[in-house]
JSON list of C-alpha atoms in Angstrom, two decimals:
[
{"chain": "Z", "resi": 1366, "resn": "MET", "atom": "CA", "xyz": [0.00, 0.00, 0.00]},
{"chain": "Z", "resi": 1367, "resn": "SER", "atom": "CA", "xyz": [1.44, 3.34, -0.99]},
{"chain": "Z", "resi": 1368, "resn": "GLU", "atom": "CA", "xyz": [1.58, 6.40, 1.20]},
{"chain": "Z", "resi": 1369, "resn": "GLU", "atom": "CA", "xyz": [-1.07, 8.03, -0.98]},
{"chain": "Z", "resi": 1370, "resn": "GLU", "atom": "CA", "xyz": [-3.41, 5.05, -0.52]},
{"chain": "Z", "resi": 1371, "resn": "LEU", "atom": "CA", "xyz": [-2.92, 5.26, 3.25]},
{"chain": "Z", "resi": 1372, "resn": "LYS", "atom": "CA", "xyz": [-3.87, 8.94, 3.22]},
{"chain": "Z", "resi": 1373, "resn": "GLU", "atom": "CA", "xyz": [-6.98, 8.15, 1.17]},
{"chain": "Z", "resi": 1374, "resn": "ALA", "atom": "CA", "xyz": [-7.97, 5.44, 3.66]},
{"chain": "Z", "resi": 1375, "resn": "GLU", "atom": "CA", "xyz": [-7.52, 7.87, 6.55]},
{"chain": "Z", "resi": 1376, "resn": "GLN", "atom": "CA", "xyz": [-9.84, 10.36, 4.88]},
{"chain": "Z", "resi": 1377, "resn": "MET", "atom": "CA", "xyz": [-12.37, 7.73, 3.82]},
{"chain": "Z", "resi": 1378, "resn": "TYR", "atom": "CA", "xyz": [-12.77, 6.27, 7.32]},
{"chain": "Z", "resi": 1379, "resn": "ASN", "atom": "CA", "xyz": [-12.10, 9.52, 9.22]},
{"chain": "Z", "resi": 1380, "resn": "LEU", "atom": "CA", "xyz": [-9.16, 7.93, 11.04]},
{"chain": "Z", "resi": 1381, "resn": "LYS", "atom": "CA", "xyz": [-5.56, 8.89, 11.69]},
{"chain": "Z", "resi": 1382, "resn": "LEU", "atom": "CA", "xyz": [-2.91, 6.19, 11.41]},
{"chain": "Z", "resi": 1383, "resn": "VAL", "atom": "CA", "xyz": [-0.22, 6.64, 14.06]},
{"chain": "Z", "resi": 1384, "resn": "ASN", "atom": "CA", "xyz": [3.18, 4.96, 14.33]},
{"chain": "Z", "resi": 1385, "resn": "LEU", "atom": "CA", "xyz": [2.60, 2.85, 11.25]},
{"chain": "Z", "resi": 1386, "resn": "GLU", "atom": "CA", "xyz": [5.66, 1.21, 9.79]},
{"chain": "Z", "resi": 1387, "resn": "LEU", "atom": "CA", "xyz": [5.57, -0.76, 6.56]},
{"chain": "Z", "resi": 1388, "resn": "GLN", "atom": "CA", "xyz": [8.06, -3.59, 6.24]},
{"chain": "Z", "resi": 1389, "resn": "SER", "atom": "CA", "xyz": [8.70, -5.98, 3.42]},
{"chain": "Z", "resi": 1390, "resn": "ILE", "atom": "CA", "xyz": [8.01, -9.66, 4.06]},
{"chain": "Z", "resi": 1391, "resn": "LYS", "atom": "CA", "xyz": [11.03, -11.90, 3.76]},
{"chain": "Z", "resi": 1392, "resn": "PRO", "atom": "CA", "xyz": [10.47, -14.91, 1.46]},
{"chain": "Z", "resi": 1393, "resn": "ASN", "atom": "CA", "xyz": [11.40, -17.41, 4.19]},
{"chain": "Z", "resi": 1394, "resn": "GLU", "atom": "CA", "xyz": [9.27, -15.65, 6.84]},
{"chain": "Z", "resi": 1395, "resn": "PRO", "atom": "CA", "xyz": [5.74, -15.38, 5.43]},
{"chain": "Z", "resi": 1396, "resn": "TYR", "atom": "CA", "xyz": [3.37, -13.76, 7.91]},
{"chain": "Z", "resi": 1397, "resn": "GLY", "atom": "CA", "xyz": [6.21, -13.42, 10.43]},
{"chain": "Z", "resi": 1398, "resn": "VAL", "atom": "CA", "xyz": [6.66, -17.19, 10.80]},
{"chain": "Z", "resi": 1399, "resn": "LYS", "atom": "CA", "xyz": [10.25, -18.28, 10.41]},
{"chain": "Z", "resi": 1400, "resn": "THR", "atom": "CA", "xyz": [10.61, -21.47, 8.44]},
{"chain": "Z", "resi": 1401, "resn": "ASN", "atom": "CA", "xyz": [13.29, -23.19, 6.43]},
{"chain": "Z", "resi": 1402, "resn": "HIS", "atom": "CA", "xyz": [10.77, -25.59, 4.95]},
{"chain": "Z", "resi": 1403, "resn": "PRO", "atom": "CA", "xyz": [9.65, -24.50, 1.48]},
{"chain": "Z", "resi": 1404, "resn": "ASN", "atom": "CA", "xyz": [6.00, -25.28, 2.28]},
{"chain": "Z", "resi": 1405, "resn": "GLY", "atom": "CA", "xyz": [5.86, -23.62, 5.69]},
{"chain": "Z", "resi": 1406, "resn": "PRO", "atom": "CA", "xyz": [5.25, -24.95, 9.19]},
{"chain": "Z", "resi": 1407, "resn": "LYS", "atom": "CA", "xyz": [3.23, -28.13, 9.80]},
{"chain": "Z", "resi": 1408, "resn": "THR", "atom": "CA", "xyz": [0.34, -26.03, 11.08]},
{"chain": "Z", "resi": 1409, "resn": "HIS", "atom": "CA", "xyz": [-0.10, -24.47, 7.63]},
{"chain": "Z", "resi": 1410, "resn": "PRO", "atom": "CA", "xyz": [-2.15, -26.30, 4.97]},
{"chain": "Z", "resi": 1411, "resn": "PHE", "atom": "CA", "xyz": [0.51, -25.79, 2.28]},
{"chain": "Z", "resi": 1412, "resn": "HIS", "atom": "CA", "xyz": [2.83, -28.08, 4.23]},
{"chain": "Z", "resi": 1413, "resn": "TRP", "atom": "CA", "xyz": [0.45, -31.00, 3.68]},
{"chain": "Z", "resi": 1414, "resn": "LEU", "atom": "CA", "xyz": [-1.26, -30.13, 0.39]},
{"chain": "Z", "resi": 1415, "resn": "SER", "atom": "CA", "xyz": [1.09, -31.77, -2.12]},
{"chain": "Z", "resi": 1416, "resn": "LYS", "atom": "CA", "xyz": [1.36, -34.91, 0.02]},
{"chain": "Z", "resi": 1417, "resn": "ALA", "atom": "CA", "xyz": [-2.43, -35.14, 0.29]},
{"chain": "Z", "resi": 1418, "resn": "LYS", "atom": "CA", "xyz": [-2.80, -34.70, -3.46]},
{"chain": "Z", "resi": 1419, "resn": "SER", "atom": "CA", "xyz": [-0.46, -37.66, -3.99]},
{"chain": "Z", "resi": 1420, "resn": "GLY", "atom": "CA", "xyz": [-2.67, -39.83, -1.75]},
{"chain": "Z", "resi": 1421, "resn": "ASP", "atom": "CA", "xyz": [-0.86, -39.63, 1.60]},
{"chain": "Z", "resi": 1422, "resn": "SER", "atom": "CA", "xyz": [-3.55, -40.47, 4.17]},
{"chain": "Z", "resi": 1423, "resn": "GLU", "atom": "CA", "xyz": [-1.66, -38.82, 7.08]},
{"chain": "Z", "resi": 1424, "resn": "ALA", "atom": "CA", "xyz": [-1.52, -35.57, 5.11]},
{"chain": "Z", "resi": 1425, "resn": "MET", "atom": "CA", "xyz": [-5.25, -35.81, 4.40]},
{"chain": "Z", "resi": 1426, "resn": "VAL", "atom": "CA", "xyz": [-5.99, -36.22, 8.12]},
{"chain": "Z", "resi": 1427, "resn": "GLU", "atom": "CA", "xyz": [-3.73, -33.28, 9.02]},
{"chain": "Z", "resi": 1428, "resn": "LEU", "atom": "CA", "xyz": [-5.47, -31.07, 6.45]},
{"chain": "Z", "resi": 1429, "resn": "GLY", "atom": "CA", "xyz": [-8.81, -32.10, 7.94]},
{"chain": "Z", "resi": 1430, "resn": "ILE", "atom": "CA", "xyz": [-7.64, -31.16, 11.42]},
{"chain": "Z", "resi": 1431, "resn": "ILE", "atom": "CA", "xyz": [-6.37, -27.77, 10.22]},
{"chain": "Z", "resi": 1432, "resn": "TYR", "atom": "CA", "xyz": [-9.65, -27.14, 8.39]},
{"chain": "Z", "resi": 1433, "resn": "ASP", "atom": "CA", "xyz": [-11.70, -28.13, 11.44]},
{"chain": "Z", "resi": 1434, "resn": "ARG", "atom": "CA", "xyz": [-9.78, -25.67, 13.67]},
{"chain": "Z", "resi": 1435, "resn": "GLN", "atom": "CA", "xyz": [-10.86, -22.74, 11.52]}
]
């Protein structure tokens, strides 16, 4: 989001953003979660998705558990 877009949002919602700092997301730390695994932590669906697609029953169960928690 650009600085101009932030100013427009402030005006649109009649709010003032204070102490806002924009930071880029590092490729190996999506959403602030450090991981060295290319598919993320085991609590994220992407970790299990390719295994489940290949027929891995454990991965299917894990995806079901993650889905049920939401």
